[in-house]
Amino acid sequence: MPDIDALVQRWRDGDERAAEILYNHFRDSTFRLAYGLLGDLNDAEEAAQDALAYALVNIHRYDRRRASFSTWLHTITVCRCRDRYRRNRLKKFSLTAWIGGDEGLSDPHPGPEHHAIHAETSSQVWEAVQGLSLPLREAILLRYWSGHTFREMADILDCPVPTAQSRVRLAYQRLRATLAPTELVHLEEEESR
Amino acid sequence: MNSHLTDEELIGNIHRTLTDAQREVMDRHLTACPQCRARLSDHEAMQQRIRHSLLADMRGVQPSPAMSFAAITPRVKGDKYRTFRQLSGQLFPITAASAALIGLAIALVDLPESVIRLFAKPEPASASSLSALACVLFSVATVGNYHERRFNQLRSSLYGLLAFIIWLGTAVVGLQVIAIVREALSWLVFLVSGKLQLAFALGNWALIPLGLVWIAVVIGGAEYQYRRGGQRISWKLFAWIIAVELFILIFALLA
């Protein structure tokens, strides 16, 4: 496990090898976070690459007294993913369909081809997570996958701590309702007896 | 046992969002209630299932070989403006604070005129360019904090000071804006009715709702900034207030 603070300092001093080590160390985790948020391999790669490049170019903006490097990097990644998500929604919006009185916005979530291509991540839980809204998906991934504290999540998501907590709880409730609806009915029947 | 724990309480338990007092009450209940213990176990099992499944799914995903350091090397190594960026990053807090302070000083210089206008007879809506300049300086102090880069900014105490200066400055400029809106309303009534006395009277009465709006924005804004100090959304609120004030001031300047 490399000493991240030392690498950051070396890169600040101009050691390009340190930048490469930092990149390689955080490459996979940044990509996976972006993939979890966006649900598309290409978009995730672009967002993650953008986030890593931004972090390395703007390394002077990182202050280790305020957050760990991974928290800072995740903040940038979440922002990039949000921008890409909004852009993708606009691209998929069909004005003709909207005027024509259709239900409106195209489904921003991945279509059938996504399931075929990304079969390795087609578990029930994964599909349920991808069915959440973006704020809830962010909350559940940062908490369950990245293991961030609520304080760190509040910094990353730019919201108060109670908001981060309630998003995680709400995301969990939605996932539970999707993953175990029959179990829920059974439990409710038990409670009513 | 008459009452059981709610789902909300159990979910709060597994996510560790309960207070110590709530947890103590819950632990006492769980000791005596096998049904709630079973439900808690269900939730814990579901939580573990989600967590493990996510970890396994994410572990199985790899970026393509195209995602490499070599692909971003030109951007990282070829950053000719790195020194400039570093310098501007260090200088920005000073610039923001200076702009805010100068803006506040200018707004305070214009304050007597604003107060006089509030109580004088309405004139054709005009604006002081000093207030507009103050707004421009506040926007300089606000806009740099608006975007994502929270972590490189001032410590929270300096954040609070900067927010206070901008809040006070926008409140002072708000008085000028109220005077302008009042004058504009008076002259609108005059243009429609042709009666000067009626226009003046309505203009004076309009001060009441305008004043209430000003008080609501100032006090509500202060509370909002206190609660959300340092967050992007608080700078967003400042940006909107400054934008509205600047729009009205420039409109009056050009009218």
CSV table of C-alpha atoms in Angstrom, one decimal:
chain,number,residue,atom,x,y,z
A,1,MET,CA,0.0,0.0,0.0
A,2,PRO,CA,1.8,3.2,-1.2
A,3,ASP,CA,2.0,6.2,1.1
A,4,ILE,CA,-0.5,8.5,-0.6
A,5,ASP,CA,0.5,11.7,1.1
A,6,ALA,CA,4.1,11.1,0.2
A,7,LEU,CA,3.1,10.5,-3.4
A,8,VAL,CA,1.0,13.6,-3.5
A,9,GLN,CA,3.9,15.7,-2.2
A,10,ARG,CA,6.3,14.2,-4.7
A,11,TRP,CA,3.9,14.9,-7.5
A,12,ARG,CA,3.5,18.5,-6.3
A,13,ASP,CA,7.3,18.8,-6.4
A,14,GLY,CA,7.2,17.6,-10.0
A,15,ASP,CA,7.9,13.9,-9.8
A,16,GLU,CA,5.9,12.5,-12.7
A,17,ARG,CA,6.5,8.9,-11.6
A,18,ALA,CA,4.5,9.7,-8.5
A,19,ALA,CA,1.6,10.9,-10.6
A,20,GLU,CA,1.6,7.6,-12.5
A,21,ILE,CA,1.7,5.6,-9.3
A,22,LEU,CA,-1.2,7.6,-7.9
A,23,TYR,CA,-3.1,7.1,-11.1
A,24,ASN,CA,-2.6,3.3,-11.2
A,25,HIS,CA,-3.5,3.0,-7.5
A,26,PHE,CA,-6.9,4.7,-7.9
A,27,ARG,CA,-7.7,3.8,-11.5
A,28,ASP,CA,-9.8,0.7,-10.8
A,29,SER,CA,-11.7,2.1,-7.8
A,30,THR,CA,-12.5,5.4,-9.6
A,31,PHE,CA,-13.7,3.5,-12.6
A,32,ARG,CA,-15.9,1.2,-10.5
A,33,LEU,CA,-17.5,4.0,-8.7
A,34,ALA,CA,-18.2,5.8,-12.0
A,35,TYR,CA,-19.6,2.5,-13.4
A,36,GLY,CA,-21.8,2.0,-10.4
A,37,LEU,CA,-23.2,5.5,-10.8
A,38,LEU,CA,-23.6,5.6,-14.6
A,39,GLY,CA,-24.2,1.9,-15.4
A,40,ASP,CA,-22.3,2.2,-18.7
A,41,LEU,CA,-18.7,1.1,-19.4
A,42,ASN,CA,-17.8,3.8,-21.9
A,43,ASP,CA,-19.3,6.6,-19.9
A,44,ALA,CA,-17.7,5.3,-16.7
A,45,GLU,CA,-14.3,5.2,-18.3
A,46,GLU,CA,-14.6,8.7,-19.7
A,47,ALA,CA,-15.9,10.1,-16.4
A,48,ALA,CA,-13.2,8.2,-14.4
A,49,GLN,CA,-10.4,9.3,-16.7
A,50,ASP,CA,-11.7,12.9,-16.6
A,51,ALA,CA,-11.8,12.8,-12.8
A,52,LEU,CA,-8.3,11.3,-12.4
A,53,ALA,CA,-6.8,13.8,-14.9
A,54,TYR,CA,-8.5,16.7,-13.1
A,55,ALA,CA,-7.2,15.5,-9.8
A,56,LEU,CA,-3.6,15.2,-11.0
A,57,VAL,CA,-3.6,18.5,-12.9
A,58,ASN,CA,-5.1,20.3,-9.9
A,59,ILE,CA,-3.2,18.5,-7.2
A,60,HIS,CA,-2.3,21.8,-5.6
A,61,ARG,CA,-6.0,22.1,-4.6
A,62,TYR,CA,-5.9,19.0,-2.4
A,63,ASP,CA,-5.7,19.7,1.3
A,64,ARG,CA,-5.1,16.6,3.4
A,65,ARG,CA,-6.2,18.4,6.5
A,66,ARG,CA,-9.8,18.5,5.2
A,67,ALA,CA,-10.2,15.1,3.7
A,68,SER,CA,-8.3,12.0,2.5
A,69,PHE,CA,-7.2,11.8,-1.1
A,70,SER,CA,-9.7,9.1,-1.9
A,71,THR,CA,-12.6,11.2,-0.5
A,72,TRP,CA,-11.4,14.2,-2.6
A,73,LEU,CA,-11.1,12.0,-5.6
A,74,HIS,CA,-14.5,10.5,-5.1
A,75,THR,CA,-15.9,14.0,-4.8
A,76,ILE,CA,-14.5,14.9,-8.2
A,77,THR,CA,-15.7,11.5,-9.6
A,78,VAL,CA,-19.3,12.0,-8.3
A,79,CYS,CA,-19.4,15.5,-9.9
A,80,ARG,CA,-18.2,14.2,-13.2
A,81,CYS,CA,-20.7,11.4,-13.2
A,82,ARG,CA,-23.5,13.9,-12.4
A,83,ASP,CA,-22.5,16.1,-15.3
A,84,ARG,CA,-22.4,13.1,-17.6
A,85,TYR,CA,-25.7,11.8,-16.3
A,86,ARG,CA,-27.4,15.1,-17.0
A,87,ARG,CA,-25.9,15.3,-20.5
A,88,ASN,CA,-27.1,11.8,-21.3
A,89,ARG,CA,-30.6,12.6,-20.1
A,90,LEU,CA,-30.7,15.7,-22.3
A,91,LYS,CA,-29.4,13.7,-25.3
A,92,LYS,CA,-32.1,11.1,-24.9
A,93,PHE,CA,-34.8,13.6,-24.5
A,94,SER,CA,-37.1,13.6,-27.5
A,95,LEU,CA,-38.8,16.9,-28.0
A,96,THR,CA,-41.1,15.3,-30.6
A,97,ALA,CA,-42.2,12.7,-28.2
A,98,TRP,CA,-42.8,15.3,-25.5
A,99,ILE,CA,-44.9,17.5,-27.8
A,100,GLY,CA,-46.7,14.5,-29.0
A,101,GLY,CA,-47.9,13.8,-25.5
A,102,ASP,CA,-45.9,10.7,-24.8
A,103,GLU,CA,-45.0,9.9,-21.3
A,104,GLY,CA,-42.1,12.2,-22.0
A,105,LEU,CA,-38.5,11.6,-21.1
A,106,SER,CA,-36.8,8.6,-22.5
A,107,ASP,CA,-35.7,6.2,-19.9
A,108,PRO,CA,-32.3,7.3,-18.8
A,109,HIS,CA,-31.5,3.9,-17.5
A,110,PRO,CA,-29.6,1.4,-19.7
A,111,GLY,CA,-31.7,-0.5,-22.3
A,112,PRO,CA,-31.8,-4.1,-23.2
A,113,GLU,CA,-28.4,-4.0,-25.0
A,114,HIS,CA,-26.8,-3.0,-21.8
A,115,HIS,CA,-27.9,-6.3,-20.2
A,116,ALA,CA,-26.5,-8.3,-23.0
A,117,ILE,CA,-23.1,-6.6,-23.0
A,118,HIS,CA,-22.7,-6.4,-19.2
A,119,ALA,CA,-23.9,-9.8,-18.3
A,120,GLU,CA,-21.2,-10.1,-15.6
A,121,THR,CA,-22.9,-7.4,-13.5
A,122,SER,CA,-26.5,-8.5,-14.0
A,123,SER,CA,-27.1,-9.7,-10.5
A,124,GLN,CA,-30.5,-8.9,-9.0
A,125,VAL,CA,-28.9,-6.5,-6.6
A,126,TRP,CA,-27.0,-4.7,-9.3
A,127,GLU,CA,-30.1,-4.2,-11.4
A,128,ALA,CA,-32.0,-3.0,-8.3
A,129,VAL,CA,-29.2,-0.4,-7.6
A,130,GLN,CA,-29.3,0.8,-11.2
A,131,GLY,CA,-33.0,1.2,-10.9
A,132,LEU,CA,-32.6,3.8,-8.1
A,133,SER,CA,-32.5,7.5,-8.8
A,134,LEU,CA,-29.0,9.0,-9.1
A,135,PRO,CA,-28.9,10.6,-5.6
A,136,LEU,CA,-29.9,7.3,-3.9
A,137,ARG,CA,-27.5,5.4,-6.1
A,138,GLU,CA,-24.7,7.7,-5.0
A,139,ALA,CA,-25.6,7.3,-1.4
A,140,ILE,CA,-25.8,3.5,-1.5
A,141,LEU,CA,-22.5,3.1,-3.4
A,142,LEU,CA,-20.6,5.5,-1.2
A,143,ARG,CA,-21.8,3.8,1.9
A,144,TYR,CA,-22.0,0.2,1.0
A,145,TRP,CA,-19.3,-0.2,-1.5
A,146,SER,CA,-16.7,2.6,-0.7
A,147,GLY,CA,-17.4,2.4,3.0
A,148,HIS,CA,-17.4,6.2,3.6
A,149,THR,CA,-18.6,7.6,6.8
A,150,PHE,CA,-21.7,9.8,6.8
A,151,ARG,CA,-19.5,12.8,7.4
A,152,GLU,CA,-17.4,12.0,4.3
A,153,MET,CA,-20.5,11.3,2.3
A,154,ALA,CA,-21.9,14.7,3.2
A,155,ASP,CA,-18.7,16.3,2.0
A,156,ILE,CA,-18.7,14.3,-1.2
A,157,LEU,CA,-22.4,14.8,-2.0
A,158,ASP,CA,-22.3,18.4,-0.8
A,159,CYS,CA,-25.3,17.9,1.6
A,160,PRO,CA,-25.8,17.9,5.3
A,161,VAL,CA,-25.1,14.7,7.3
A,162,PRO,CA,-28.7,14.0,8.1
A,163,THR,CA,-29.5,14.2,4.3
A,164,ALA,CA,-26.8,11.7,3.6
A,165,GLN,CA,-28.2,9.4,6.3
A,166,SER,CA,-31.7,9.6,5.0
A,167,ARG,CA,-30.7,8.9,1.5
A,168,VAL,CA,-28.9,5.8,2.5
A,169,ARG,CA,-31.9,4.7,4.5
A,170,LEU,CA,-34.3,5.4,1.7
A,171,ALA,CA,-32.1,3.7,-0.8
A,172,TYR,CA,-32.0,0.6,1.4
A,173,GLN,CA,-35.8,0.6,1.7
A,174,ARG,CA,-36.2,0.8,-2.0
A,175,LEU,CA,-33.7,-2.0,-2.6
A,176,ARG,CA,-35.4,-4.1,0.0
A,177,ALA,CA,-38.8,-3.5,-1.6
A,178,THR,CA,-37.4,-4.5,-5.0
A,179,LEU,CA,-35.3,-7.5,-3.8
A,180,ALA,CA,-37.7,-9.1,-1.3
A,181,PRO,CA,-41.3,-8.0,-2.0
A,182,THR,CA,-42.6,-11.4,-1.1
A,183,GLU,CA,-40.6,-11.4,2.1
A,184,LEU,CA,-42.1,-8.0,3.0
A,185,VAL,CA,-45.6,-9.2,2.5
A,186,HIS,CA,-45.0,-12.2,4.7
A,187,LEU,CA,-43.4,-10.1,7.4
A,188,GLU,CA,-46.4,-7.6,7.3
A,189,GLU,CA,-48.8,-10.5,7.7
A,190,GLU,CA,-46.8,-11.8,10.7
A,191,GLU,CA,-46.9,-8.3,12.3
A,192,SER,CA,-50.7,-8.0,11.8
A,193,ARG,CA,-51.4,-11.2,13.6
B,1,MET,CA,-45.4,-6.6,24.5
B,2,ASN,CA,-47.9,-4.1,23.0
B,3,SER,CA,-45.8,-2.2,20.6
B,4,HIS,CA,-43.0,-3.3,18.3
B,5,LEU,CA,-40.2,-1.4,16.8
B,6,THR,CA,-41.0,0.3,13.5
B,7,ASP,CA,-39.1,-0.5,10.3
B,8,GLU,CA,-37.6,3.0,10.4
B,9,GLU,CA,-36.1,2.3,13.8
B,10,LEU,CA,-34.7,-1.0,12.7
B,11,ILE,CA,-33.2,0.5,9.6
B,12,GLY,CA,-31.7,3.3,11.6
B,13,ASN,CA,-30.2,0.7,13.9
B,14,ILE,CA,-28.4,-1.2,11.1
B,15,HIS,CA,-27.2,2.0,9.6
B,16,ARG,CA,-26.0,3.4,12.9
B,17,THR,CA,-28.0,6.6,12.6
B,18,LEU,CA,-29.7,6.5,16.0
B,19,THR,CA,-28.8,8.6,18.9
B,20,ASP,CA,-27.3,7.0,22.0
B,21,ALA,CA,-30.6,7.4,23.9
B,22,GLN,CA,-32.6,5.8,21.0
B,23,ARG,CA,-30.2,2.9,20.8
B,24,GLU,CA,-30.5,2.3,24.5
B,25,VAL,CA,-34.3,2.2,24.4
B,26,MET,CA,-34.1,-0.1,21.4
B,27,ASP,CA,-31.6,-2.5,23.0
B,28,ARG,CA,-33.8,-2.8,26.0
B,29,HIS,CA,-36.8,-3.6,23.8
B,30,LEU,CA,-34.8,-6.1,21.7
B,31,THR,CA,-33.7,-8.0,24.8
B,32,ALA,CA,-37.4,-8.7,25.5
B,33,CYS,CA,-38.9,-9.1,22.1
B,34,PRO,CA,-37.9,-12.1,19.9
B,35,GLN,CA,-40.1,-10.8,17.1
B,36,CYS,CA,-38.3,-7.6,16.7
B,37,ARG,CA,-35.0,-9.4,17.1
B,38,ALA,CA,-36.0,-11.6,14.1
B,39,ARG,CA,-37.0,-8.6,12.1
B,40,LEU,CA,-33.6,-6.9,12.9
B,41,SER,CA,-31.8,-10.1,11.8
B,42,ASP,CA,-33.8,-10.0,8.5
B,43,HIS,CA,-32.7,-6.4,7.9
B,44,GLU,CA,-29.1,-7.2,8.8
B,45,ALA,CA,-29.2,-10.2,6.4
B,46,MET,CA,-30.6,-8.0,3.6
B,47,GLN,CA,-27.9,-5.3,4.2
B,48,GLN,CA,-25.2,-8.0,4.1
B,49,ARG,CA,-26.7,-9.4,0.9
B,50,ILE,CA,-26.7,-6.0,-0.8
B,51,ARG,CA,-23.2,-5.2,0.4
B,52,HIS,CA,-21.6,-8.5,-0.6
B,53,SER,CA,-23.4,-8.5,-4.0
B,54,LEU,CA,-22.3,-5.0,-4.8
B,55,LEU,CA,-18.7,-5.8,-3.8
B,56,ALA,CA,-18.7,-9.0,-6.0
B,57,ASP,CA,-20.3,-7.2,-8.9
B,58,MET,CA,-17.9,-4.3,-8.8
B,59,ARG,CA,-14.9,-6.5,-8.4
B,60,GLY,CA,-15.9,-8.3,-11.6
B,61,VAL,CA,-15.8,-5.1,-13.7
B,62,GLN,CA,-12.5,-3.8,-15.2
B,63,PRO,CA,-11.8,-0.8,-17.3
B,64,SER,CA,-10.5,-1.4,-20.8
B,65,PRO,CA,-6.7,-1.2,-21.5
B,66,ALA,CA,-7.4,2.1,-23.2
B,67,MET,CA,-7.9,3.7,-19.8
B,68,SER,CA,-4.3,4.2,-18.9
B,69,PHE,CA,-2.0,6.9,-17.5
B,70,ALA,CA,-0.5,7.2,-21.0
B,71,ALA,CA,-3.9,8.5,-22.3
B,72,ILE,CA,-3.9,11.4,-19.9
B,73,THR,CA,-0.1,12.1,-19.9
B,74,PRO,CA,-0.4,15.0,-22.4
B,75,ARG,CA,-3.0,16.6,-20.2
B,76,VAL,CA,-1.1,16.0,-17.0
B,77,LYS,CA,2.5,16.7,-18.1
B,78,GLY,CA,1.7,19.3,-20.6
B,79,ASP,CA,0.0,21.6,-18.2
B,80,LYS,CA,1.9,24.8,-18.9
B,81,TYR,CA,-0.3,26.8,-16.6
B,82,ARG,CA,0.3,24.6,-13.5
B,83,THR,CA,2.3,27.3,-11.8
B,84,PHE,CA,-0.3,29.9,-12.6
B,85,ARG,CA,-3.1,27.5,-11.4
B,86,GLN,CA,-1.2,26.9,-8.1
B,87,LEU,CA,-0.7,30.6,-7.6
B,88,SER,CA,-4.3,31.5,-8.5
B,89,GLY,CA,-5.5,28.8,-6.2
B,90,GLN,CA,-3.5,30.3,-3.3
B,91,LEU,CA,-4.5,33.9,-4.2
B,92,PHE,CA,-8.2,33.2,-4.8
B,93,PRO,CA,-9.2,33.3,-1.1
B,94,ILE,CA,-7.5,36.7,-0.7
B,95,THR,CA,-9.1,38.0,-3.9
B,96,ALA,CA,-12.5,36.8,-2.8
B,97,ALA,CA,-12.2,38.3,0.6
B,98,SER,CA,-10.9,41.6,-0.8
B,99,ALA,CA,-13.7,41.8,-3.4
B,100,ALA,CA,-16.3,41.1,-0.7
B,101,LEU,CA,-14.8,43.7,1.7
B,102,ILE,CA,-14.6,46.4,-1.0
B,103,GLY,CA,-18.1,45.6,-2.1
B,104,LEU,CA,-19.4,45.9,1.4
B,105,ALA,CA,-17.6,49.3,1.9
B,106,ILE,CA,-19.1,50.6,-1.4
B,107,ALA,CA,-22.6,49.3,-0.3
B,108,LEU,CA,-22.3,51.1,3.0
B,109,VAL,CA,-21.2,54.3,1.3
B,110,ASP,CA,-24.4,54.1,-0.7
B,111,LEU,CA,-26.6,53.2,2.3
B,112,PRO,CA,-27.6,56.8,3.4
B,113,GLU,CA,-28.9,57.5,-0.1
B,114,SER,CA,-30.9,54.3,-0.1
B,115,VAL,CA,-32.5,55.1,3.2
B,116,ILE,CA,-33.3,58.6,2.1
B,117,ARG,CA,-34.9,57.3,-1.1
B,118,LEU,CA,-37.1,55.0,0.9
B,119,PHE,CA,-38.7,57.8,2.8
B,120,ALA,CA,-38.6,60.5,0.0
B,121,LYS,CA,-41.1,61.0,-2.7
B,122,PRO,CA,-40.7,58.5,-5.5
B,123,GLU,CA,-38.8,59.7,-8.5
B,124,PRO,CA,-38.4,58.1,-11.9
B,125,ALA,CA,-36.7,54.8,-11.1
B,126,SER,CA,-33.0,55.4,-11.1
B,127,ALA,CA,-30.2,53.5,-9.6
B,128,SER,CA,-26.9,54.2,-8.0
B,129,SER,CA,-24.0,52.7,-9.9
B,130,LEU,CA,-22.2,52.2,-6.6
B,131,SER,CA,-24.7,49.5,-5.6
B,132,ALA,CA,-24.3,47.8,-8.9
B,133,LEU,CA,-20.6,47.9,-8.5
B,134,ALA,CA,-20.9,46.4,-5.1
B,135,CYS,CA,-23.0,43.6,-6.5
B,136,VAL,CA,-20.4,42.9,-9.2
B,137,LEU,CA,-17.7,42.6,-6.5
B,138,PHE,CA,-19.9,40.2,-4.4
B,139,SER,CA,-20.4,38.1,-7.5
B,140,VAL,CA,-16.6,37.8,-7.9
B,141,ALA,CA,-16.4,36.6,-4.3
B,142,THR,CA,-19.3,34.2,-4.7
B,143,VAL,CA,-18.7,32.6,-8.1
B,144,GLY,CA,-15.4,31.0,-7.3
B,145,ASN,CA,-17.0,29.1,-4.4
B,146,TYR,CA,-20.0,28.1,-6.5
B,147,HIS,CA,-18.4,25.2,-8.3
B,148,GLU,CA,-17.3,21.9,-7.0
B,149,ARG,CA,-13.9,22.8,-5.6
B,150,ARG,CA,-14.9,23.0,-1.9
B,151,PHE,CA,-11.9,21.2,-0.5
B,152,ASN,CA,-9.4,23.7,-1.6
B,153,GLN,CA,-11.1,26.7,-0.1
B,154,LEU,CA,-10.8,28.6,3.1
B,155,ARG,CA,-11.2,27.0,6.6
B,156,SER,CA,-14.7,27.1,8.0
B,157,SER,CA,-14.1,30.2,10.2
B,158,LEU,CA,-13.0,32.2,7.2
B,159,TYR,CA,-15.8,30.8,5.1
B,160,GLY,CA,-18.2,32.0,7.8
B,161,LEU,CA,-16.6,35.5,7.7
B,162,LEU,CA,-16.8,35.7,3.9
B,163,ALA,CA,-20.4,34.5,3.9
B,164,PHE,CA,-21.3,37.1,6.6
B,165,ILE,CA,-19.7,39.9,4.6
B,166,ILE,CA,-21.6,39.0,1.5
B,167,TRP,CA,-24.8,38.5,3.4
B,168,LEU,CA,-24.5,41.9,5.0
B,169,GLY,CA,-23.6,43.6,1.7
B,170,THR,CA,-26.5,42.0,-0.2
B,171,ALA,CA,-28.9,43.1,2.6
B,172,VAL,CA,-27.6,46.7,2.4
B,173,VAL,CA,-27.9,46.7,-1.4
B,174,GLY,CA,-31.4,45.2,-1.0
B,175,LEU,CA,-32.5,48.5,0.5
B,176,GLN,CA,-31.5,50.3,-2.7
B,177,VAL,CA,-33.4,47.6,-4.7
B,178,ILE,CA,-36.5,48.1,-2.6
B,179,ALA,CA,-36.4,51.9,-3.3
B,180,ILE,CA,-36.1,51.3,-7.0
B,181,VAL,CA,-38.9,48.8,-7.1
B,182,ARG,CA,-41.1,51.2,-5.1
B,183,GLU,CA,-40.3,54.0,-7.5
B,184,ALA,CA,-41.0,51.8,-10.5
B,185,LEU,CA,-44.4,50.8,-9.1
B,186,SER,CA,-45.3,54.4,-8.4
B,187,TRP,CA,-44.4,55.5,-11.9
B,188,LEU,CA,-46.3,52.5,-13.4
B,189,VAL,CA,-49.4,53.5,-11.5
B,190,PHE,CA,-48.9,57.1,-12.6
B,191,LEU,CA,-48.6,56.1,-16.2
B,192,VAL,CA,-51.8,54.0,-16.0
B,193,SER,CA,-54.0,56.3,-13.9
B,194,GLY,CA,-52.4,59.7,-14.6
B,195,LYS,CA,-52.9,60.6,-10.9
B,196,LEU,CA,-49.7,61.6,-9.2
B,197,GLN,CA,-51.1,61.6,-5.6
B,198,LEU,CA,-52.5,58.1,-6.1
B,199,ALA,CA,-49.1,56.9,-7.5
B,200,PHE,CA,-47.2,58.3,-4.5
B,201,ALA,CA,-49.7,56.9,-2.0
B,202,LEU,CA,-49.5,53.4,-3.6
B,203,GLY,CA,-45.8,53.7,-3.7
B,204,ASN,CA,-45.7,54.3,0.0
B,205,TRP,CA,-48.0,51.5,0.8
B,206,ALA,CA,-45.9,49.2,-1.4
B,207,LEU,CA,-43.1,49.7,1.0
B,208,ILE,CA,-44.8,47.4,3.5
B,209,PRO,CA,-44.9,44.2,1.5
B,210,LEU,CA,-41.5,45.1,0.0
B,211,GLY,CA,-40.1,45.6,3.4
B,212,LEU,CA,-41.5,42.3,4.6
B,213,VAL,CA,-39.9,40.5,1.7
B,214,TRP,CA,-36.6,42.2,2.5
B,215,ILE,CA,-36.8,41.1,6.1
B,216,ALA,CA,-37.8,37.6,5.1
B,217,VAL,CA,-34.9,37.3,2.7
B,218,VAL,CA,-32.4,38.8,5.1
B,219,ILE,CA,-33.4,36.7,8.1
B,220,GLY,CA,-34.3,33.6,6.2
B,221,GLY,CA,-31.1,33.9,4.2
B,222,ALA,CA,-29.1,34.3,7.4
B,223,GLU,CA,-30.5,31.1,8.9
B,224,TYR,CA,-30.0,29.2,5.7
B,225,GLN,CA,-26.4,30.3,5.4
B,226,TYR,CA,-25.8,29.4,9.1
B,227,ARG,CA,-27.1,25.9,8.5
B,228,ARG,CA,-25.5,25.3,5.2
B,229,GLY,CA,-22.4,27.4,5.5
B,230,GLY,CA,-19.6,26.4,3.2
B,231,GLN,CA,-21.7,24.1,1.1
B,232,ARG,CA,-22.2,24.7,-2.6
B,233,ILE,CA,-25.9,25.3,-2.2
B,234,SER,CA,-25.3,28.3,0.1
B,235,TRP,CA,-23.2,29.9,-2.5
B,236,LYS,CA,-25.9,29.1,-5.0
B,237,LEU,CA,-28.4,31.1,-2.8
B,238,PHE,CA,-25.9,34.1,-2.7
B,239,ALA,CA,-25.5,33.9,-6.5
B,240,TRP,CA,-29.3,34.0,-7.0
B,241,ILE,CA,-29.8,37.0,-4.7
B,242,ILE,CA,-26.9,38.9,-6.2
B,243,ALA,CA,-28.2,38.1,-9.7
B,244,VAL,CA,-31.7,39.4,-9.0
B,245,GLU,CA,-30.3,42.6,-7.3
B,246,LEU,CA,-27.9,43.2,-10.1
B,247,PHE,CA,-30.6,42.7,-12.7
B,248,ILE,CA,-32.9,45.3,-11.1
B,249,LEU,CA,-30.0,47.8,-10.6
B,250,ILE,CA,-28.8,47.5,-14.2
B,251,PHE,CA,-32.4,47.7,-15.5
B,252,ALA,CA,-32.9,50.9,-13.5
B,253,LEU,CA,-29.5,52.3,-14.6
B,254,LEU,CA,-30.4,51.7,-18.3
B,255,ALA,CA,-34.0,52.9,-18.0
